[in-house]
Amino acid sequence: MKKIFLPFLLAAAVFAAPVLFSQTNTEVLKTEALQQMKQGRYGEAIDLLNRYISAFPRRADGYNLRGLCYEKRAQYEMAVYDFRSARKLEPDNKEIQQNLSRTTDAWYALLLNKIEGHRREIAINPAKAVNYLEIGKSYKHMGEWLVAEEWYDKYLEREEASADEIIRYSEILAKNNHISKGEPILKRYCEKYPNDHRLWSRYGYFTLWLGKNQIAIRAFTNALELRPFFKEALDGLDLARGRGYIYIVNDTSSRFNYGLPVGTPEYAIDKYYRIIRQNPGDEESRMLLVKELMKANRLEEAYSQLQILAATKSDDEEFQKFWDEVMDYRKQFYSDQIDDLKAKLEKSPYDRDAILKIGQYYSYNQQYDKAASLYEFYLKQNPRDHEIRYNLALISAWNKDLTKARDEADIILSDDPSNTRYQLLRGQLSAWLNEDLDKGEALLKKVVSKEPDNLSALITLGTLMFQKHQFEESVHYANLAEKIDPSDVELLKLKYILDLQEQRNEEAARYAVLETARTHAYNEDCEEAIGYYNEYLSFPEADQSVRNELAQAHICLKDYISAIKIYDDLLKEDYDFELDKQRAKVYFWSGDSIKALAEFERLYASNPDDAEVQLYLGDSYMQMKKYDEARKIYREMLEVSPGSQIVQMRLGWLGEGPGVGIPTYVLITPEASYYTDNLDLKLNTQGLRIEAGLTRFLAIAVSGQRGGLSSATDRLNFNTIKGNVFLTLNRYITLGGAFGKTFFSNNIQSETAEGFLRASQENRYLLTVGVNSSDAALLLYSPYLVTNRLTATHLFAAGEYFFESGMLLKGKYAHIAVSDNNDGNNIEFRVGKKFDPELTAGYEYNHLSFENLSPLYWSPDNYESHSVWADWMVYEEKPSKITIGGKFGLIPESNYILREIYGAASMKLAEQFTLQARITAGSTVQQKIGYSSTSLNISAFWTL
């Protein structure tokens, strides 16, 4: 019995399919479906036909009928696919051909109308990307692959695609044999969607077709880590590693000569098994083996070999015909055997041999429920028959009822605890159920101690030890099994899992070296960092893009020659504009002014809108004393960003010269603001500032402002006049001040003064120290200050720092001194991370306290809040951008939820005119009650 069931257990584990319906029941499904179609209930008919097709996937009538149902429901795409399947099975059937032609015409007509509709939409709004996508998908459905590719290209020019669309796009590129075009696109989207196993698999095939086998292996491995046993990636990995198809056979070619002459003739079956074992790709010999096995009625072996051939010959009509013949014969053979045995059982219902045989034939037809029912019927009268109960446990396991299989195995094992077959089955069930692993290990080790070459026991032990996280033990048992049969399917699955785990362990070790290098680099211990970077890059599987970080470490040591050499190598392998720009900056930092200027001129010619290239090109011109060229570049930048202090500062450095008059620039800034809250406070201002640059380091400005303060009962208008001075000390530090007066409509005047010192480096840090003194109503936002005049002085220090890793820190400390002898302190702190170029988020802490409680304005003695915040850039097309964001948090003292949301926009409306706006709304707590407010600021920059 062991010889009968062990090969079948292997075959069933590999080729198990859903339980088949009986012939009678499935014919009833078709009849019922036709009745539903006559009554116009096509959805119910489709459900019935789905079950019919599952039972007879090689019959055309099921697909044809389901196609008619889909056609009636106007689901032409589904109908066309079903009629195509039916035609493939019966290519000469005229009815199917007519149905296919009719629905194809109807579907294509709809697709052409859809294309025309989207073309009209494009004429109205050519920037809307979805119209290009829908046209591309329509042409793809029609099989016009080149046209589909053109429209997908237009779509991708306008919008970042989803992973699903890139999968479709890759199919189009493969059809058009545009593999080189698709490979970098798939690479980019794998980086964008690193958890999509389908993208990694497609990237693997494209790199494989281009001969990049190592990259393909990594891609397929990534796909399988995300989705183990993903067939597309498994097949690709085999191809990339040069492996053929994996197969399982019973070795019938061993010679049991027992003293017979060596020249004993070799049987045909043994011969063909030997040939295909030596050359698995010999399909002709495998086909001959199937025919010999059929002659000997070794039908399950023949079926296994046909399954292997089907992987490459499923579209071959001759093979399909032979397949149908074998399946029909196999089915009829088992049916005849079952009928004979049923007749025998009618005379003797408890004939043990007949029950064992009929159960075996039921299992071959995957009629596991019938076999189980037969065994259970017998066991009611013969509960101590261990062989029948063992078969019942096997059948239950194959039928995925593992709990029942375990219970039956426990019964026979308790009666015969030393039986190795029972021990093996119970140990396997422990592994399959992932329970009682210690018990399963003990049983399997007993089997191996008695039968060291028991392949199933060794493989299951390897799997079980992996489940117990004992990696070395798992490898040990897998190696023992490999010595017995290295081609076993279950062994190959186990080896694959172990290979993946070993790769993960190696990757973890490599990553630890890389993290050590990055830690040293972060701490500016650059020489140590270089050593660890080189150690990491010496690994064959190392990510070579890390060389960019190595170059940064050399820059840290001012070893510019080594950094430039690294960038040269990277750019030769795969050109990237940002790397090219970084190399040019290294030339600039190294003092090679001539080379830096040549590099930035080249980069500017290819990408004149890149602000960083423009800035460095201007600086390179200044280093070479080409001041006119530098002024021209800086003026171009100022037209795009009229408020850029960095550019204004550089123009100030240049001072007077050809083409530059006094003033060096004039900036007109109209601005307005509005503030309101739920305490009926309203504050609005409108004003104009005119700023002019006098020298390379000095600029002045004058501003005028009018506005109004109001509460529920009072209103007060005011006007403010101020003069400003700005001093640029160097390219990083700016000093400024402002002095003026505020004139209120009740004939009261108030002094106003400002001062600041700012140090900054773009995309790195910003530090500001300043003071602001004015009427308290303009700083403390209280309705009770409309008619009460106090002066408030605001001293502050604020800073922010951006790390290369994407982390950022922001902080602000402010001291508020009010003329009523009250003082307050405000602390704000933020920590966050840039998760992608558009989204930044993090945590905020805020604390505010005053010495005294004032009835005129909010002056808490111990206010604090904890919040999460986020900023999202929803649109950016330089120099314009739109950002939204806000925060959400808790005020513990009041048990109140704090909320704030804002939107900000900067839009260039003309060459020298930019408009900026920001609106903010939020709610918090003041005086232990809810406080909500809304503010709006609008300003414009007009450069003359």
mmCIF file of C-alpha atoms in Angstrom, residues 644-905:
data_model
loop_
_atom_site.group_PDB
_atom_site.id
_atom_site.type_symbol
_atom_site.label_atom_id
_atom_site.label_comp_id
_atom_site.label_asym_id
_atom_site.label_seq_id
_atom_site.Cartn_x
_atom_site.Cartn_y
_atom_site.Cartn_z
ATOM 1 C CA SER A 644 14.594 85.722 -3.425
ATOM 2 C CA GLN A 645 17.012 87.286 -0.947
ATOM 3 C CA ILE A 646 19.804 84.972 -2.117
ATOM 4 C CA VAL A 647 19.663 86.411 -5.634
ATOM 5 C CA GLN A 648 19.195 89.968 -4.386
ATOM 6 C CA MET A 649 22.208 89.523 -2.132
ATOM 7 C CA ARG A 650 24.386 88.418 -5.061
ATOM 8 C CA LEU A 651 23.291 91.345 -7.177
ATOM 9 C CA GLY A 652 24.182 93.537 -4.224
ATOM 10 C CA TRP A 653 27.675 92.044 -4.129
ATOM 11 C CA LEU A 654 28.203 93.003 -7.757
ATOM 12 C CA GLY A 655 27.473 96.679 -7.034
ATOM 13 C CA GLU A 656 27.678 99.160 -9.910
ATOM 14 C CA GLY A 657 28.871 98.125 -13.314
ATOM 15 C CA PRO A 658 27.982 98.117 -16.994
ATOM 16 C CA GLY A 659 24.232 97.826 -17.413
ATOM 17 C CA VAL A 660 23.535 98.393 -13.678
ATOM 18 C CA GLY A 661 22.200 101.697 -12.392
ATOM 19 C CA ILE A 662 21.133 103.118 -9.065
ATOM 20 C CA PRO A 663 19.076 101.582 -7.640
ATOM 21 C CA THR A 664 20.189 98.046 -8.526
ATOM 22 C CA TYR A 665 16.575 96.830 -8.208
ATOM 23 C CA VAL A 666 13.127 98.101 -7.210
ATOM 24 C CA LEU A 667 10.523 95.818 -5.655
ATOM 25 C CA ILE A 668 6.913 96.970 -5.165
ATOM 26 C CA THR A 669 4.906 94.825 -2.739
ATOM 27 C CA PRO A 670 1.182 95.477 -2.162
ATOM 28 C CA GLU A 671 -0.206 93.376 0.699
ATOM 29 C CA ALA A 672 -3.382 92.827 2.703
ATOM 30 C CA SER A 673 -4.417 90.727 5.699
ATOM 31 C CA TYR A 674 -7.561 89.852 7.614
ATOM 32 C CA TYR A 675 -8.054 88.181 11.021
ATOM 33 C CA THR A 676 -11.260 87.232 12.817
ATOM 34 C CA ASP A 677 -12.208 85.027 15.775
ATOM 35 C CA ASN A 678 -15.228 83.801 17.725
ATOM 36 C CA LEU A 679 -14.769 86.667 20.279
ATOM 37 C CA ASP A 680 -15.851 89.152 17.578
ATOM 38 C CA LEU A 681 -12.339 90.505 17.032
ATOM 39 C CA LYS A 682 -11.654 91.691 13.510
ATOM 40 C CA LEU A 683 -8.307 93.029 12.313
ATOM 41 C CA ASN A 684 -7.673 94.037 8.716
ATOM 42 C CA THR A 685 -4.746 95.809 7.048
ATOM 43 C CA GLN A 686 -3.880 96.989 3.553
ATOM 44 C CA GLY A 687 -0.537 98.430 2.595
ATOM 45 C CA LEU A 688 2.249 98.993 0.099
ATOM 46 C CA ARG A 689 6.020 98.626 0.425
ATOM 47 C CA ILE A 690 8.630 99.935 -2.008
ATOM 48 C CA GLU A 691 12.139 98.473 -1.692
ATOM 49 C CA ALA A 692 15.253 99.566 -3.566
ATOM 50 C CA GLY A 693 18.804 98.208 -3.625
ATOM 51 C CA LEU A 694 21.428 100.956 -3.239
ATOM 52 C CA THR A 695 24.697 99.036 -3.214
ATOM 53 C CA ARG A 696 25.854 95.456 -3.286
ATOM 54 C CA PHE A 697 25.169 95.161 0.450
ATOM 55 C CA LEU A 698 22.613 97.903 1.285
ATOM 56 C CA ALA A 699 18.902 98.205 0.524
ATOM 57 C CA ILE A 700 16.188 100.501 1.902
ATOM 58 C CA ALA A 701 12.408 100.399 1.875
ATOM 59 C CA VAL A 702 9.459 102.549 2.887
ATOM 60 C CA SER A 703 6.009 101.171 3.659
ATOM 61 C CA GLY A 704 2.577 102.497 4.444
ATOM 62 C CA GLN A 705 -0.324 100.608 5.924
ATOM 63 C CA ARG A 706 -3.897 101.332 6.916
ATOM 64 C CA GLY A 707 -6.280 99.118 8.803
ATOM 65 C CA GLY A 708 -8.971 98.662 11.354
ATOM 66 C CA LEU A 709 -9.539 96.975 14.711
ATOM 67 C CA SER A 710 -13.045 96.115 15.881
ATOM 68 C CA SER A 711 -14.834 94.183 18.606
ATOM 69 C CA ALA A 712 -18.513 93.543 19.259
ATOM 70 C CA THR A 713 -18.932 97.133 20.591
ATOM 71 C CA ASP A 714 -15.975 99.235 19.397
ATOM 72 C CA ARG A 715 -14.031 100.069 16.252
ATOM 73 C CA LEU A 716 -10.687 101.817 15.813
ATOM 74 C CA ASN A 717 -8.893 102.675 12.541
ATOM 75 C CA PHE A 718 -5.159 103.215 12.266
ATOM 76 C CA ASN A 719 -2.354 104.086 9.810
ATOM 77 C CA THR A 720 1.277 102.991 10.024
ATOM 78 C CA ILE A 721 4.337 104.401 8.269
ATOM 79 C CA LYS A 722 7.712 102.648 8.481
ATOM 80 C CA GLY A 723 11.186 102.915 7.028
ATOM 81 C CA ASN A 724 13.319 99.794 6.549
ATOM 82 C CA VAL A 725 17.056 99.147 6.138
ATOM 83 C CA PHE A 726 18.573 95.827 4.980
ATOM 84 C CA LEU A 727 22.284 95.049 5.262
ATOM 85 C CA THR A 728 23.817 91.976 3.561
ATOM 86 C CA LEU A 729 26.976 91.030 5.447
ATOM 87 C CA ASN A 730 27.849 88.019 3.256
ATOM 88 C CA ARG A 731 26.130 85.325 1.241
ATOM 89 C CA TYR A 732 24.706 83.714 4.393
ATOM 90 C CA ILE A 733 23.939 86.552 6.849
ATOM 91 C CA THR A 734 21.444 89.413 6.526
ATOM 92 C CA LEU A 735 20.695 92.199 9.035
ATOM 93 C CA GLY A 736 17.598 94.409 8.949
ATOM 94 C CA GLY A 737 15.624 96.973 10.890
ATOM 95 C CA ALA A 738 12.485 99.091 10.657
ATOM 96 C CA PHE A 739 11.253 102.180 12.510
ATOM 97 C CA GLY A 740 7.945 103.986 12.316
ATOM 98 C CA LYS A 741 4.725 105.155 13.944
ATOM 99 C CA THR A 742 1.129 104.012 14.143
ATOM 100 C CA PHE A 743 -1.552 106.728 14.167
ATOM 101 C CA PHE A 744 -4.934 105.709 15.654
ATOM 102 C CA SER A 745 -8.215 107.453 14.821
ATOM 103 C CA ASN A 746 -8.621 108.500 18.508
ATOM 104 C CA ASN A 747 -5.538 110.765 18.092
ATOM 105 C CA ILE A 748 -3.210 108.384 19.942
ATOM 106 C CA GLN A 749 0.214 107.561 18.438
ATOM 107 C CA SER A 750 2.337 104.481 19.051
ATOM 108 C CA GLU A 751 5.984 103.819 18.229
ATOM 109 C CA THR A 752 6.792 100.731 16.180
ATOM 110 C CA ALA A 753 10.199 99.155 15.657
ATOM 111 C CA GLU A 754 11.609 95.935 14.247
ATOM 112 C CA GLY A 755 15.011 94.325 13.961
ATOM 113 C CA PHE A 756 16.383 90.980 12.849
ATOM 114 C CA LEU A 757 19.532 89.026 12.130
ATOM 115 C CA ARG A 758 19.148 86.054 9.750
ATOM 116 C CA ALA A 759 21.654 83.319 8.816
ATOM 117 C CA SER A 760 20.678 80.690 6.261
ATOM 118 C CA GLN A 761 21.869 78.113 3.781
ATOM 119 C CA GLU A 762 19.342 76.894 1.228
ATOM 120 C CA ASN A 763 17.911 73.436 1.984
ATOM 121 C CA ARG A 764 20.137 73.143 5.064
ATOM 122 C CA TYR A 765 19.440 75.597 7.901
ATOM 123 C CA LEU A 766 17.773 78.888 8.860
ATOM 124 C CA LEU A 767 18.430 80.874 12.043
ATOM 125 C CA THR A 768 16.689 84.159 12.921
ATOM 126 C CA VAL A 769 17.014 86.430 15.961
ATOM 127 C CA GLY A 770 14.805 89.478 16.199
ATOM 128 C CA VAL A 771 12.735 92.012 18.092
ATOM 129 C CA ASN A 772 9.373 93.602 17.311
ATOM 130 C CA SER A 773 7.809 96.395 19.334
ATOM 131 C CA SER A 774 4.375 97.888 18.565
ATOM 132 C CA ASP A 775 0.913 98.415 19.918
ATOM 133 C CA ALA A 776 -0.199 95.317 21.847
ATOM 134 C CA ALA A 777 -3.443 95.029 19.872
ATOM 135 C CA LEU A 778 -1.406 94.226 16.740
ATOM 136 C CA LEU A 779 0.553 91.448 18.501
ATOM 137 C CA LEU A 780 -1.787 89.883 21.065
ATOM 138 C CA TYR A 781 -5.046 89.746 19.037
ATOM 139 C CA SER A 782 -7.589 90.533 21.772
ATOM 140 C CA PRO A 783 -10.967 92.352 21.356
ATOM 141 C CA TYR A 784 -10.391 94.036 24.770
ATOM 142 C CA LEU A 785 -7.355 95.897 23.398
ATOM 143 C CA VAL A 786 -9.372 97.812 20.772
ATOM 144 C CA THR A 787 -9.926 100.710 23.188
ATOM 145 C CA ASN A 788 -7.024 100.043 25.571
ATOM 146 C CA ARG A 789 -3.551 101.116 24.477
ATOM 147 C CA LEU A 790 -0.630 98.971 25.637
ATOM 148 C CA THR A 791 2.785 98.417 24.131
ATOM 149 C CA ALA A 792 4.162 94.898 23.567
ATOM 150 C CA THR A 793 7.753 93.945 22.806
ATOM 151 C CA HIS A 794 8.389 90.593 21.185
ATOM 152 C CA LEU A 795 11.939 89.152 21.434
ATOM 153 C CA PHE A 796 12.448 85.891 19.582
ATOM 154 C CA ALA A 797 14.945 83.342 18.285
ATOM 155 C CA ALA A 798 13.911 80.738 15.730
ATOM 156 C CA GLY A 799 15.750 78.091 13.788
ATOM 157 C CA GLU A 800 15.301 75.060 11.580
ATOM 158 C CA TYR A 801 17.710 72.410 10.321
ATOM 159 C CA PHE A 802 17.291 69.886 7.500
ATOM 160 C CA PHE A 803 19.199 66.592 7.583
ATOM 161 C CA GLU A 804 20.259 64.694 4.433
ATOM 162 C CA SER A 805 18.243 61.714 5.685
ATOM 163 C CA GLY A 806 15.055 63.779 5.382
ATOM 164 C CA MET A 807 14.732 64.520 9.115
ATOM 165 C CA LEU A 808 14.141 68.139 10.186
ATOM 166 C CA LEU A 809 14.141 70.077 13.452
ATOM 167 C CA LYS A 810 12.372 73.393 14.054
ATOM 168 C CA GLY A 811 12.307 75.477 17.204
ATOM 169 C CA LYS A 812 11.282 78.923 18.426
ATOM 170 C CA TYR A 813 11.615 80.777 21.698
ATOM 171 C CA ALA A 814 9.847 84.092 22.266
ATOM 172 C CA HIS A 815 9.740 86.515 25.194
ATOM 173 C CA ILE A 816 6.775 88.891 25.279
ATOM 174 C CA ALA A 817 7.018 91.990 27.478
ATOM 175 C CA VAL A 818 3.804 94.026 27.877
ATOM 176 C CA SER A 819 3.718 97.582 29.256
ATOM 177 C CA ASP A 820 1.319 96.525 32.062
ATOM 178 C CA ASN A 821 4.363 94.869 33.750
ATOM 179 C CA ASN A 822 3.489 91.413 32.480
ATOM 180 C CA ASP A 823 5.914 89.012 30.819
ATOM 181 C CA GLY A 824 5.352 85.833 28.915
ATOM 182 C CA ASN A 825 7.444 83.059 27.406
ATOM 183 C CA ASN A 826 6.502 80.879 24.429
ATOM 184 C CA ILE A 827 8.340 77.713 23.331
ATOM 185 C CA GLU A 828 7.559 75.848 20.117
ATOM 186 C CA PHE A 829 9.391 72.724 18.975
ATOM 187 C CA ARG A 830 8.875 70.533 15.937
ATOM 188 C CA VAL A 831 10.558 67.327 14.765
ATOM 189 C CA GLY A 832 9.602 65.669 11.495
ATOM 190 C CA LYS A 833 10.648 63.813 8.387
ATOM 191 C CA LYS A 834 10.222 64.309 4.662
ATOM 192 C CA PHE A 835 8.617 61.036 3.563
ATOM 193 C CA ASP A 836 8.684 61.960 -0.130
ATOM 194 C CA PRO A 837 9.255 65.191 -2.106
ATOM 195 C CA GLU A 838 5.639 66.250 -1.490
ATOM 196 C CA LEU A 839 4.888 65.132 2.095
ATOM 197 C CA THR A 840 6.509 66.156 5.387
ATOM 198 C CA ALA A 841 5.043 65.286 8.794
ATOM 199 C CA GLY A 842 6.018 65.091 12.445
ATOM 200 C CA TYR A 843 5.372 66.036 16.078
ATOM 201 C CA GLU A 844 4.952 69.502 17.682
ATOM 202 C CA TYR A 845 5.181 70.658 21.296
ATOM 203 C CA ASN A 846 4.014 74.146 22.380
ATOM 204 C CA HIS A 847 4.257 75.809 25.803
ATOM 205 C CA LEU A 848 3.083 79.343 26.764
ATOM 206 C CA SER A 849 3.117 80.977 30.203
ATOM 207 C CA PHE A 850 2.748 84.527 31.628
ATOM 208 C CA GLU A 851 3.703 85.847 35.038
ATOM 209 C CA ASN A 852 0.319 87.487 35.596
ATOM 210 C CA LEU A 853 -3.212 86.801 34.416
ATOM 211 C CA SER A 854 -4.551 89.828 32.506
ATOM 212 C CA PRO A 855 -8.260 90.480 31.761
ATOM 213 C CA LEU A 856 -7.308 92.328 28.554
ATOM 214 C CA TYR A 857 -5.596 89.513 26.661
ATOM 215 C CA TRP A 858 -4.990 85.785 26.842
ATOM 216 C CA SER A 859 -2.184 85.236 29.350
ATOM 217 C CA PRO A 860 -2.207 81.629 30.644
ATOM 218 C CA ASP A 861 0.092 80.576 33.435
ATOM 219 C CA ASN A 862 0.851 77.094 32.037
ATOM 220 C CA TYR A 863 -0.562 76.264 28.590
ATOM 221 C CA GLU A 864 0.866 73.337 26.645
ATOM 222 C CA SER A 865 -0.184 71.178 23.685
ATOM 223 C CA HIS A 866 1.024 68.071 21.841
ATOM 224 C CA SER A 867 0.232 67.742 18.128
ATOM 225 C CA VAL A 868 0.999 65.881 14.954
ATOM 226 C CA TRP A 869 1.464 68.054 11.880
ATOM 227 C CA ALA A 870 1.828 67.600 8.147
ATOM 228 C CA ASP A 871 2.658 69.692 5.062
ATOM 229 C CA TRP A 872 1.661 68.425 1.627
ATOM 230 C CA MET A 873 2.747 70.080 -1.606
ATOM 231 C CA VAL A 874 -0.207 69.292 -3.850
ATOM 232 C CA TYR A 875 1.101 71.151 -6.908
ATOM 233 C CA GLU A 876 4.475 72.385 -8.077
ATOM 234 C CA GLU A 877 5.485 73.670 -11.452
ATOM 235 C CA LYS A 878 8.349 76.036 -10.818
ATOM 236 C CA PRO A 879 8.130 78.795 -9.797
ATOM 237 C CA SER A 880 4.485 78.211 -8.816
ATOM 238 C CA LYS A 881 3.342 75.875 -6.067
ATOM 239 C CA ILE A 882 0.387 75.100 -3.804
ATOM 240 C CA THR A 883 0.725 73.630 -0.308
ATOM 241 C CA ILE A 884 -1.827 72.494 2.235
ATOM 242 C CA GLY A 885 -1.259 71.302 5.761
ATOM 243 C CA GLY A 886 -2.242 71.529 9.365
ATOM 244 C CA LYS A 887 -1.992 69.953 12.756
ATOM 245 C CA PHE A 888 -4.140 67.900 15.121
ATOM 246 C CA GLY A 889 -3.404 67.516 18.782
ATOM 247 C CA LEU A 890 -4.381 67.508 22.447
ATOM 248 C CA ILE A 891 -4.376 70.206 25.150
ATOM 249 C CA PRO A 892 -4.057 67.988 28.260
ATOM 250 C CA GLU A 893 -5.080 70.590 30.863
ATOM 251 C CA SER A 894 -8.436 71.201 29.162
ATOM 252 C CA ASN A 895 -8.788 67.741 27.576
ATOM 253 C CA TYR A 896 -9.465 69.608 24.337
ATOM 254 C CA ILE A 897 -8.691 68.582 20.760
ATOM 255 C CA LEU A 898 -6.600 71.215 18.972
ATOM 256 C CA ARG A 899 -7.115 71.599 15.207
ATOM 257 C CA GLU A 900 -5.546 73.762 12.517
ATOM 258 C CA ILE A 901 -5.561 73.692 8.710
ATOM 259 C CA TYR A 902 -3.956 75.982 6.181
ATOM 260 C CA GLY A 903 -3.510 76.465 2.465
ATOM 261 C CA ALA A 904 -0.729 78.453 0.794
ATOM 262 C CA ALA A 905 -0.115 79.323 -2.847
#
